[in-house]
Each structure stands twice: as structure tokens, then as C-alpha cells.
XYZ file of C-alpha atoms in Angstrom:
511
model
C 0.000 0.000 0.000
C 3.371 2.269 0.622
C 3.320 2.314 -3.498
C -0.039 3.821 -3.807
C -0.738 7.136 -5.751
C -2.449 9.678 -3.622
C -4.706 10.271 -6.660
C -5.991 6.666 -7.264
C -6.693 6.251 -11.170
C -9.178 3.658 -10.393
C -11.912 6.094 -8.887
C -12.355 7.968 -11.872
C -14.460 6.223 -13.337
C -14.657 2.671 -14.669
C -12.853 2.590 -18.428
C -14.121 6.479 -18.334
C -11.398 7.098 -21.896
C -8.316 5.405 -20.956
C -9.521 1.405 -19.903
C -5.455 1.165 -20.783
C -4.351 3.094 -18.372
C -6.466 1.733 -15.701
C -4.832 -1.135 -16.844
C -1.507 -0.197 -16.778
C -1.929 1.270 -13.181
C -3.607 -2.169 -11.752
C -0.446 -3.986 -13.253
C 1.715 -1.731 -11.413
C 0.258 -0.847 -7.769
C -1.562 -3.986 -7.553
C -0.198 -7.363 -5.994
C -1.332 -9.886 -8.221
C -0.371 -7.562 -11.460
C -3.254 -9.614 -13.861
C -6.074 -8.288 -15.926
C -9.736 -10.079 -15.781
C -11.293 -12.569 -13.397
C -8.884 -14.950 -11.297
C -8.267 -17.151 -8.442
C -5.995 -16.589 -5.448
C -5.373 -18.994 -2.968
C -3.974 -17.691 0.611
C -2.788 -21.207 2.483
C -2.362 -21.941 5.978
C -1.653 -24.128 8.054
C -5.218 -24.382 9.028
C -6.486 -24.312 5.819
C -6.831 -22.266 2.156
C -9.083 -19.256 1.626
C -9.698 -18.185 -2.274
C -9.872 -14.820 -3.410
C -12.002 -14.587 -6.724
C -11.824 -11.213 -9.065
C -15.040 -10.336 -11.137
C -13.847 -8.251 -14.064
C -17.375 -6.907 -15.245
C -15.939 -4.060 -17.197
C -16.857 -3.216 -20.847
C -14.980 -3.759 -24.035
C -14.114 -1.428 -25.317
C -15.517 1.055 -22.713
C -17.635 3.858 -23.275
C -17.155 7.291 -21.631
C -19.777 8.318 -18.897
C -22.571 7.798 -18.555
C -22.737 4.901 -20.483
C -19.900 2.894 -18.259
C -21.997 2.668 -15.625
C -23.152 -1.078 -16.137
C -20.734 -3.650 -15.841
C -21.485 -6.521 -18.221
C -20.503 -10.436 -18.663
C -21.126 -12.950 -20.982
C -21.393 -16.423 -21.291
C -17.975 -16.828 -21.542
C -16.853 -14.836 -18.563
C -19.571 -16.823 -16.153
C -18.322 -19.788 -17.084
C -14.873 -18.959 -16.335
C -16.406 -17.563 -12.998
C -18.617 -20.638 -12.661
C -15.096 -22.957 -12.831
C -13.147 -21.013 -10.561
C -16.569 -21.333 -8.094
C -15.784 -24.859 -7.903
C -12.394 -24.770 -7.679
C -12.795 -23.069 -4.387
C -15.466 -25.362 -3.057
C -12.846 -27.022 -0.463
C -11.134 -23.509 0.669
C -12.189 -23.377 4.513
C -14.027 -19.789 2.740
C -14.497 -18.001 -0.303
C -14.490 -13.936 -0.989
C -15.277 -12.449 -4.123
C -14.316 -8.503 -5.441
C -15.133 -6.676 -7.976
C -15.899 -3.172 -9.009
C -19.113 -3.557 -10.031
C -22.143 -3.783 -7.274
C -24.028 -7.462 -8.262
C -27.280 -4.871 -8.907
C -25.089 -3.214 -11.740
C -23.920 -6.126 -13.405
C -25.515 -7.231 -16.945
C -25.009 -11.251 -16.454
C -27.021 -13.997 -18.583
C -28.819 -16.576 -16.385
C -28.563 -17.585 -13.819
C -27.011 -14.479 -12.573
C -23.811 -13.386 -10.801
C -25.623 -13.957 -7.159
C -26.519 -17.029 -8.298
C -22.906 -18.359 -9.201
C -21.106 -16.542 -6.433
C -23.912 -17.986 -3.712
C -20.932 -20.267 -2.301
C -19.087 -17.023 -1.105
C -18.915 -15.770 2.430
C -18.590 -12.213 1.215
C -18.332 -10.270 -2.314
C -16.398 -7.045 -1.598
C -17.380 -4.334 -4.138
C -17.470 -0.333 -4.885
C -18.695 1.736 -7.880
C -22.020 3.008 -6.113
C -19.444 3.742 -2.810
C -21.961 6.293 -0.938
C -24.036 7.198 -3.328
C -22.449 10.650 -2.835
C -22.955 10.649 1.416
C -26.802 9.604 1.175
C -25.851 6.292 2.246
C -22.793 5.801 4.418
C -23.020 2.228 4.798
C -24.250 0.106 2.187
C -24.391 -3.407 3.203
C -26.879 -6.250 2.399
C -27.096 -10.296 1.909
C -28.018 -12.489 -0.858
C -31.169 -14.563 -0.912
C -28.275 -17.707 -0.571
C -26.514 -16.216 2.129
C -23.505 -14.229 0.693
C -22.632 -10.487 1.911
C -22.723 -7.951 -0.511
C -20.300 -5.043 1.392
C -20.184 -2.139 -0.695
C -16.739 0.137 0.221
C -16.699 4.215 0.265
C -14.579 5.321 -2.117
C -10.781 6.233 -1.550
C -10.395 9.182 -4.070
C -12.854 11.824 -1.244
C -13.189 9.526 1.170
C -10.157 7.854 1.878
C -11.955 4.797 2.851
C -10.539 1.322 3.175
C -11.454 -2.059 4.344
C -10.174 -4.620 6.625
C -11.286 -8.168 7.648
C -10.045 -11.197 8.993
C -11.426 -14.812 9.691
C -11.084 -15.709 13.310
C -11.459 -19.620 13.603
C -13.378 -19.326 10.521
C -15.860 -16.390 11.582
C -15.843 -13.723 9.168
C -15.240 -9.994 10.397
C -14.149 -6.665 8.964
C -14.118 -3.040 9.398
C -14.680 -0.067 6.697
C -12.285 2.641 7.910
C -10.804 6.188 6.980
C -7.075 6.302 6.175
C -5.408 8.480 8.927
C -7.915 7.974 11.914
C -5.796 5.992 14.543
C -5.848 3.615 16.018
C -7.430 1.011 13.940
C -9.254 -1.098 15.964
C -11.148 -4.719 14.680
C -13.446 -7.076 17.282
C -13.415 -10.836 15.720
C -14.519 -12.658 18.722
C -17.810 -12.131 18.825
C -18.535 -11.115 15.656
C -21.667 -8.952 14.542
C -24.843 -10.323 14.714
C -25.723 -8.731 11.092
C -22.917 -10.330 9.625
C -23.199 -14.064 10.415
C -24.388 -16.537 8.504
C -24.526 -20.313 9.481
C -24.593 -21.237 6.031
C -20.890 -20.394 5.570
C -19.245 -20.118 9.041
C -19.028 -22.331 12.063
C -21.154 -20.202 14.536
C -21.180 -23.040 17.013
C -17.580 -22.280 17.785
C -18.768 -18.928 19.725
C -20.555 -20.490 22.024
C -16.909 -22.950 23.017
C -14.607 -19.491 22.583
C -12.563 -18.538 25.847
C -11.244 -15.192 24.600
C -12.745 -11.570 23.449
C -10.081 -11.254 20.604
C -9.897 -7.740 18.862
C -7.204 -6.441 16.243
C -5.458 -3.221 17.279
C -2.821 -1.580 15.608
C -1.473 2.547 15.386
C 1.239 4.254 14.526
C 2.140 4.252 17.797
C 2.354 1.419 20.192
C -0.959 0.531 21.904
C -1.208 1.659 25.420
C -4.819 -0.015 26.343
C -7.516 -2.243 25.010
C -10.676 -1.651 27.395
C -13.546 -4.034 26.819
C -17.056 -3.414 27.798
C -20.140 -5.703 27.248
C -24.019 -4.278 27.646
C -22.084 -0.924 29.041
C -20.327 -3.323 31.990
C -16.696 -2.989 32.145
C -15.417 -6.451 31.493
C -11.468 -5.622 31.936
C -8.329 -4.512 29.900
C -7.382 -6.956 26.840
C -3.531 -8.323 27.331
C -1.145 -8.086 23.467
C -0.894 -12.124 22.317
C 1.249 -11.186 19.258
C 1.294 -9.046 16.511
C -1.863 -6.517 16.383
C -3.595 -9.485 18.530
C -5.275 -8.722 22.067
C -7.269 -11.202 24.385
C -9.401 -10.613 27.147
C -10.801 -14.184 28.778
C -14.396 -14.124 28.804
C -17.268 -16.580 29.325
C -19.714 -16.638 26.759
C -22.224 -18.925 28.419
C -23.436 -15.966 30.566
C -24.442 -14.127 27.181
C -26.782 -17.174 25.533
C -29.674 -15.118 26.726
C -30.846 -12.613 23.398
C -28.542 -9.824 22.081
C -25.412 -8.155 23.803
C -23.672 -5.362 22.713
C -19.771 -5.072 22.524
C -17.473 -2.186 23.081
C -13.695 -1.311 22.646
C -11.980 1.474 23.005
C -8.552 1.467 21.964
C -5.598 3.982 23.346
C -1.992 4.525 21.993
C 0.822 5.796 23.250
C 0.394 9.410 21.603
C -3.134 9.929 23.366
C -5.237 9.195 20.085
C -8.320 6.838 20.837
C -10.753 4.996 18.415
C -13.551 2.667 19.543
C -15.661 -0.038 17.962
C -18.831 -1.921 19.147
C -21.493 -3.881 17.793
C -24.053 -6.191 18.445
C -23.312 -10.001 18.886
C -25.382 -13.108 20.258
C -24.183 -16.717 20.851
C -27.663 -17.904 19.329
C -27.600 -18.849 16.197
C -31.177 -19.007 15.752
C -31.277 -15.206 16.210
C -30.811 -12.472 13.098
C -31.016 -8.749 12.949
C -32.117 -7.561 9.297
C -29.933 -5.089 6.903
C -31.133 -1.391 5.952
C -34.398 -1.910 3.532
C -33.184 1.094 0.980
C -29.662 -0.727 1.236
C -30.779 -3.800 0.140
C -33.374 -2.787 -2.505
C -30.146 -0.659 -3.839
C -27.903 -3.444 -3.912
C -30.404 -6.611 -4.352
C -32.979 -4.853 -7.129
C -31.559 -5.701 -10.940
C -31.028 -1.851 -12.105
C -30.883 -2.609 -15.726
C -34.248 -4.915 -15.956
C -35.928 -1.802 -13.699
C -34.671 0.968 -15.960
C -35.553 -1.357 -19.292
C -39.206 -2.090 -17.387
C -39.851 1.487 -17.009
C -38.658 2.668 -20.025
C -40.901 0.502 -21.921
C -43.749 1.467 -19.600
C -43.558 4.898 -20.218
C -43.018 4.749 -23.315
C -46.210 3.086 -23.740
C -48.504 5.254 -21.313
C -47.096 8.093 -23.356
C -48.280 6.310 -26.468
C -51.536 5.234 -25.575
C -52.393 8.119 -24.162
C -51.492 10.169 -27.722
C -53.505 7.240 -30.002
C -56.322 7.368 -27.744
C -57.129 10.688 -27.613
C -56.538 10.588 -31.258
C -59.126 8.334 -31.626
C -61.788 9.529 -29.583
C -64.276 12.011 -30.348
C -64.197 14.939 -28.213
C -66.565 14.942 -25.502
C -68.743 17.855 -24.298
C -67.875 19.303 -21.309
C -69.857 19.252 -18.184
C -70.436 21.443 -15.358
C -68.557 22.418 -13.419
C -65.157 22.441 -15.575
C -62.570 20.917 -13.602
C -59.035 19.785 -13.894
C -59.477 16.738 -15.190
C -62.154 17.787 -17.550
C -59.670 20.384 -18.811
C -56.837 18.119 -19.023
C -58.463 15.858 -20.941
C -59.662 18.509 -23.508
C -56.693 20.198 -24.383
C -55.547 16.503 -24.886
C -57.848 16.081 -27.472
C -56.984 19.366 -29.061
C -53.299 18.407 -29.074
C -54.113 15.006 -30.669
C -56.743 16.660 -32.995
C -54.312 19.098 -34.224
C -51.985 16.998 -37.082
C -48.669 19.364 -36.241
C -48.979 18.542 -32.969
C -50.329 15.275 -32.551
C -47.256 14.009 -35.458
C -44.169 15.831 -33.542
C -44.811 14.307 -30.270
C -45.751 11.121 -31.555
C -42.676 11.114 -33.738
C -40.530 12.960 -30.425
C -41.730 9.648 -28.705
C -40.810 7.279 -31.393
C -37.263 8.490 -32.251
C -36.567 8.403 -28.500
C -37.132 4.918 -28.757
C -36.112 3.851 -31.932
C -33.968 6.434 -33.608
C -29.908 7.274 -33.020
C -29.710 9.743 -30.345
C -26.383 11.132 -31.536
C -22.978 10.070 -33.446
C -19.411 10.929 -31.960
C -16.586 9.546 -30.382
C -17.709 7.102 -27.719
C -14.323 5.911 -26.860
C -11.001 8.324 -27.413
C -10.712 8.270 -31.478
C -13.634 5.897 -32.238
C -16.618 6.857 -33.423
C -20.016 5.345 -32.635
C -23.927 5.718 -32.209
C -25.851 5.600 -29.352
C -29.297 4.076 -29.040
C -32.339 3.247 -26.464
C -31.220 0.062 -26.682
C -27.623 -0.220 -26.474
C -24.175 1.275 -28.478
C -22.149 0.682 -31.677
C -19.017 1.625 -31.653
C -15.596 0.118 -33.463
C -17.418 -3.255 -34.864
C -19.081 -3.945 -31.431
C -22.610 -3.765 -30.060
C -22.740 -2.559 -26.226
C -25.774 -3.920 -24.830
C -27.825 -1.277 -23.084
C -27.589 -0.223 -19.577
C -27.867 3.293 -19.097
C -28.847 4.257 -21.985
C -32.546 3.152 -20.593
C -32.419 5.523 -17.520
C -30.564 8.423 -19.547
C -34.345 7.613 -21.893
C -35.904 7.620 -18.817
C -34.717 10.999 -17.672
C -35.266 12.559 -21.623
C -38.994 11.214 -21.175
C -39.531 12.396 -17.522
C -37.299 15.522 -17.479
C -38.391 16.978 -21.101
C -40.630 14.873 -23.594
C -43.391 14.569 -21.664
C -43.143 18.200 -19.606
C -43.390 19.472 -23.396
C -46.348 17.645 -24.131
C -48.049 18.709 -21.311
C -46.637 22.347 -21.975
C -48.346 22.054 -25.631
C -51.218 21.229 -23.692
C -52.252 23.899 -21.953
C -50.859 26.536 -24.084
C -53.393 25.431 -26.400
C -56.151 25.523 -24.009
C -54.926 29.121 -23.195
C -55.492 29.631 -26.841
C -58.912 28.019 -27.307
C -60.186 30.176 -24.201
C -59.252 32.968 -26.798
C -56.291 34.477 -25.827
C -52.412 34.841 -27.317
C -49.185 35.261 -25.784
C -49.646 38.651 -24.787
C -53.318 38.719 -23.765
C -52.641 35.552 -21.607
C -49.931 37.524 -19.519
C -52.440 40.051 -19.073
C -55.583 38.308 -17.677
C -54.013 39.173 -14.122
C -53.617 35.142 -13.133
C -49.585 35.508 -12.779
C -49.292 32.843 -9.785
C -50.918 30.574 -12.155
C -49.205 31.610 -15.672
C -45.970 32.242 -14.795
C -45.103 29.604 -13.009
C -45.850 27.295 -15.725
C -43.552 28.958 -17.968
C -40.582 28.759 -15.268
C -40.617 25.247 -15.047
C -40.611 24.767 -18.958
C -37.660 27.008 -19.311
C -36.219 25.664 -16.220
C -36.370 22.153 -18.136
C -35.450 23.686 -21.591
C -32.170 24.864 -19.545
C -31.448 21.217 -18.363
C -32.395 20.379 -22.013
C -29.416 22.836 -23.267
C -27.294 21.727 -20.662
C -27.502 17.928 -21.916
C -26.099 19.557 -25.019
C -23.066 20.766 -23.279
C -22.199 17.882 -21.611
C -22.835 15.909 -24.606
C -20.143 18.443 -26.431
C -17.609 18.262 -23.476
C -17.875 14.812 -23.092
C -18.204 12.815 -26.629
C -17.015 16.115 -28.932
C -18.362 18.679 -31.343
C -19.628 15.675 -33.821
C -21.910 14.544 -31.221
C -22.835 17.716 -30.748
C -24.105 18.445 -33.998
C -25.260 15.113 -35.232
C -27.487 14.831 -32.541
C -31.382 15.045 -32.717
C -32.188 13.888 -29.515
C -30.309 16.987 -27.643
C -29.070 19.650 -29.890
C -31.538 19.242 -32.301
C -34.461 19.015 -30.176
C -33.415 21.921 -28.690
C -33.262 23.688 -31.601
C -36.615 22.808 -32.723
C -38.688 23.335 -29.410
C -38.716 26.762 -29.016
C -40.077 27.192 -33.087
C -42.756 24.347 -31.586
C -44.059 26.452 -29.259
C -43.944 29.697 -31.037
C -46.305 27.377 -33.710
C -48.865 26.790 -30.988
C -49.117 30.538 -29.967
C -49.199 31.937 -33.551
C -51.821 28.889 -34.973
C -54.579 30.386 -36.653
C -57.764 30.787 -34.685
C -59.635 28.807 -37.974
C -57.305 25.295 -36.679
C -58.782 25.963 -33.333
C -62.510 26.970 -33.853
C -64.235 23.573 -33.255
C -62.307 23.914 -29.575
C -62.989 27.161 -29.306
C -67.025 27.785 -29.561
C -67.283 24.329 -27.317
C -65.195 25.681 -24.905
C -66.924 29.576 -25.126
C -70.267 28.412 -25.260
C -69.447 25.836 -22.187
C -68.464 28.710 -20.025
C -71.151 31.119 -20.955
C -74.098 28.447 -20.533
């Protein structure tokens, strides 16, 4: 770790342009100096514990956003399925990998699936989802931790753990804070797991055993259980300390454990957590942490694309094909939403751009530039071509997602009632006029507050993927181009296109 860079290449950003480099840098600072999955064995004398890489990153890799879904194929999980078994005799099995299992593309059965033997898979990318979650931990349906790490680029976080006569513990940590202090014996409640570790050996233990190490030399190891000072811990060897204990008179429920741990320069750290000896007792993880880590991001973004998509689609053809009904008394707001509906769908200029806004989302190219440094490709809904290869999508169904939420639909509800301000007479001017400004003018703040995100996606798509992409690109610069002569269409539309609308809507409010 001595060797490290300060500024770790790996953090910025999964084969963002240089998947070389990264490269390059892993075969330097790393200790096993090897590209794609493997298999490490660490032997003892008391047994062998396999380390298994998951190399889930694209080739060739697209910048951002598009890198943010790792991906294997058949090939790769069968190499991953082989090294599985391999390690089916190692006393235990961890897995690591950048990607978290929820943002990995993997053919059937799945990556939880073949990694289900593991004790632990040790992971990053997601980190702390930018300090809204601090600790994202879960377990798999077949037992196996999923530990997601904070990143060490801002947060300077790293990870220990060690097996203690086979019982799995570990500690997420920031670099500098001394001492560093890990409990093994007993190890957290929310952590165990029958299924891969010999819990019954708690129960027979005759020491408290914590990890403490510092810069420094450690002064004191205090140990307290359910607040009760249970005595100072005594150095075995190494970063070991002991502290006899009997852990018959804790069978009853759940206990909590506490260390603090002194050096000789004054500095003090402390750990605690909750343990039992029962092994027929479990504490659950974080809902949102688990629903983030568990959920299969790319099927939910493909789902919901599709969906909305759809609703969008429907609700266009529909009102299409329905005749307009009269309105009733009183006029409401769903009464008038559904109207100027029909007027949008009854009006061909209309009606065809956002039904063909809708379409191209889905099936057209959204832009062509350089997706990797000096290749070109095209980006689509449904995935990437670029140099000869197809990159299934990922995020390009939540970046739709976003373009549907964030603009296509806001516009078509913006057509909307700008064109029911026009049937009820009026034009841009006269509108601003009626007096109603806490109902006008906030409507037109949030369209130009999305029209500036909508310019903004132009920008980024310049500074990221070049000035190509930037002008061969109808889903951003073009769009953006064409909205604002859109609207101006609705505002100056001839009163004739409008009449129908208009006398059902007058004569409505005057009866």
C-alpha cells in the first residue's frame, strides 16, 4: 500500500477514456499484477481461503454515462462458474469486484446465483451514493454479503477483515484515523451466517479477541459488554489482544460489545457492535440498502422505459381516436386536461411531432461521436455501436428515462395547456395580461427551467463525446433547436385550426 498514488486512477471512473491506463496502473500498484477474473489462494496451516476477481468491465468502454453497467457474458460466467468450484474445499471463499451485483448485466442464472458459495463479495462503484448512504451493506437470498466500500479518491476509505477460527469480520475505515481497531470474537450479529461459518464455535470461545494496531504502540484495550466494564485486553502477538471471557453468561438474546482502543500518543478509536451466541437469532440489513444493492437496475430501468413509453403512447392514439366529448359542469381539472388533450391530438402538427418525439426516443440514433477516445459510434435506447461492437444497453434506458420524464413529456403537457390558453381565446400577450400571474408564470418557469437542463444535456454531450456529437445529434441539440419554433407554432396557430375547440369551450363557459 506504501506504493499507492495519492490520486488513485481507479476512482475515476470505470474505463471512463483510458480502460489502458487503468490497466496499466492495476499492473503496477496492484499485488497480483493480472487483468480479468482470477483465483488466489492464501494457504495456511489451518487451511486455504480463495480470493475470486469479477472483471465486469466493458470492451471497449464507453465514456460516462454509459460505463456505468458492468457486463458479462457467457464466456466470462463460465470462467467464474469454474473457478466457483475450484474453491469449493477452501475453509471460505471472498469475491471482489468493481461492479455492485445490482449493476452487473449477467445472462442466467445471474452473478448472485454463481457466487452464492461465497462468504462475502467485496465491491465499490455506487461507494456512498455521494454521502446519502454511508453504509451500504446487504445479503443475498443464498446467504452471501454484498459489502459495498466508500470510495478512496474523497473519502479515503478502506477495508479490513479477517477470519477468526473461521468467523468472518471486517471493518470499513478512513485512512489516517488511529488507532485502527477490529473485534473478531464475537462477531456482529448482522454479519453471520450459518450457512458459511461455524457459529457453534462462539458459544466454546474462551477469549474476546480484537485487532489493534497505530502508529504508535498501543497503550490499552478496554472491553465493555451491555455498558459493563469487562477488563483490559492483554497483546498475544502481533496486532492481537485477548481478554478471557465466558460466553455462556451471554446465551440469553442480544449483547452489545465495546472497545476502546488507546496509543501511546493519546489518540483513541472505539468499535462496538451487536453479537449473540444464538444462532437461531438475526437482525435484518437497511431496507433502501438492500433494494439498492439486491434490485436488478438494468431490468428496472428497461421495465420502465418501456412502460412509459407506452402510457405516453396510448395516451397520444387514444385521444386521437376519440371524439371529443362535451364538457360538463362544473369544468374541472381533469375535464380540462383531458380537452386540451384532445386538441393536441386533434391538431396533425402537434399530434405528429410528439408522436414522432416519442418514437425516435425509442427507436432512432440519439447522436454520433466519439464514444471511446478516437472511435466513433452511435448511441441508441437500446444499447451502443461503436468500433465493430454492439454494447448492450444499460444506461442508456435511464438516460431515456430521464429525456422522457425531465423533457418529452413536460413538453407535451406544456403544448397542452398553451393550447387551451389559446382556445379560451387568448395569445401570448393577452394571456400575460388576464391578471392570473401565480398561475401563468409559473408554468412557464418550469418549462424554461427544463429547456435549460435540455441545453445543458447539449453541453455535456459536447464536453464529453465532442463537437460531432454535438451536432449530429437530434435527440439533444436538435431538439433543442426545434422546441422553441414548436411552441412559437402553438401561440401563432390560426384561430380557424382551433374553432371547433374554441365555440365548445366559449359556449361551455357562458351556458
Amino acid at each position: 500500500m506504501a506504493n499507492l498514488p495519492w490520486h488513485s486512477e481507479e476512482d475515476e471512473g470505470h474505463g471512463e477514456n483510458c480502460v489502458a491506463g487503468h490497466q496499466r496502473e492495476s499492473r503496477k500498484y496492484s499485488a497480483m499484477r493480472r487483468d480479468g477474473s482470477f483465483r488466489y489462494v492464501h494457504s495456511a496451516p489451518f487451511g486455504n481461503y480463495s480470493f475470486i476477481s469479477v472483471d465486469a468491465t466493458r470492451s471497449p468502454g464507453p465514456k460516462r454515462p454509459f460505463n456505468f453497467f458492468g457486463i458479462l457474458d457467457e464466456k466470462q460466467m463460465k470462467e467464474l462458474l469454474l473457478l466457483a468450484k475450484e474453491s469449493s474445499q477452501s475453509n471460505h471463499t471472498i469475491w471482489f469486484g468493481h461492479f455492485t451485483t445490482s449493476t452487473i448485466l449477467s445472462p442466467s442464472p445471474g452473478i448472485q446465483s454463481i457466487m452464492s458459495s461465497a462468504t462475502a463479495y467485496l465491491c465499490g462503484h455506487l461507494h456512498m451514493l455521494g454521502g446519502l448512504m454511508p453504509v451500504l451493506h446487504t445479503r443475498h437470498v443464498q446467504g452471501t454479503l454484498e459489502l459495498e466500500l466508500g470510495d478512496w479518491k474523497d473519502n479515503r476509505r478502506y477495508r479490513i477483515f479477517a477470519f477468526d477460527h473461521d468467523l468472518f469480520s471486517f471493518a470499513d475505515l478512513v485512512f489516517g484515523r488511529w488507532p485502527v481497531v477490529l473485534i473478531t470474537n464475537p462477531k456482529p450479529l448482522l454479519y453471520s451466517c450459518g450457512k458459511h461459518e461455524p457459529l457453534e464455535r462462539l458459544l466454546h470461545s474462551t477469549h474476546i479477541r480484537v485487532l489493534a494496531f497505530s502508529l504508535s504502540s498501543i497503550a490499552s484495550v478496554t472491553v465493555r459488554i451491555d455498558g459493563a466494564h469487562l477488563g483490559q485486553a492483554v497483546h498475544l502477538s502481533g496486532p492481537i489482544f485477548v481478554l478471557k471471557w465466558n460466553p455462556r453468561n451471554y446465551v440469553n438474546g442480544t449483547h452489545n460489545i465495546e472497545v476502546v482502543v488507546q496509543d501511546s500518543a493519546g489518540r483513541s478509536q472505539s468499535a462496538h457492535h451487536v453479537f449473540s451466541v444464538q444462532e437461531n437469532i438475526h437482525l435484518t440489513f437497511d431496507p433502501l440498502a438492500s433494494f439498492i444493492l439486491l434490485t436488478d437496475h438494468c431490468i428496472l430501468a428497461r421495465v420502465l422505459f418501456v412502460l412509459i413509453v407506452l402510457i405516453q403512447l396510448a395516451t397520444l392514439i387514444t385521444f386521437r381516436l376519440l371524439v371529443c366529448p362535451q364538457l360538463k359542469e362544473p369544468p374541472g381539472f381533469v375535464s380540462l386536461t383531458s380537452f386540451s388533450l384532445h386538441v393536441l391530438s386533434k391538431i396533425n402538427i402537434f399530434y405528429y411531432s410528439v408522436l414522432l418525439l416519442t418514437l425516435y426516443t425509442v427507436l432512432g440514433p440519439w447522436f454520433f461521436g466519439e464514444i471511446i477516445d478516437g472511435k466513433l459510434g452511435c448511441c441508441f435506447s437500446f444499447g451502443i455501436f461503436v468500433n465493430g461492437h454492439f454494447l448492450q444497453g444499460g444506461m442508456t434506458f435511464v438516460v431515456g428515462i430521464l429525456q422522457l420524464v425531465f423533457f418529452n413529456i413536460p413538453l407535451m403537457a406544456y403544448l397542452c395547456w398553451s393550447l387551451l390558453q389559446r382556445c379560451f381565446g387568448h395569445n401570448f400577450r393577452s394571456h400575460l395580461r388576464k391578471g392570473k400571474y401565480l398561475k401563468i408564470i409559473p408554468v412557464h418557469l418550469l418549462m424554461l427551467l427544463l429547456y435549460t437542463w435540455q441545453v445543458y444535456s447539449c453541453y455535456f454531450l459536447h464536453m464529453t463525446y465532442g463537437t460531432l456529437a454535438l451536432l449530429v445529434s437530434p435527440l439533444r441539440t436538435w431538439l433543442t433547436l426545434l422546441t422553441p419554433v414548436l411552441v412559437r407554432c402553438v401561440w401563432t396557430l390560426k384561430s380557424a385550426e382551433l374553432g371547433a375547440f374554441m365555440v365548445q369551450l366559449k359556449s361551455h363557459l357562458s351556458s
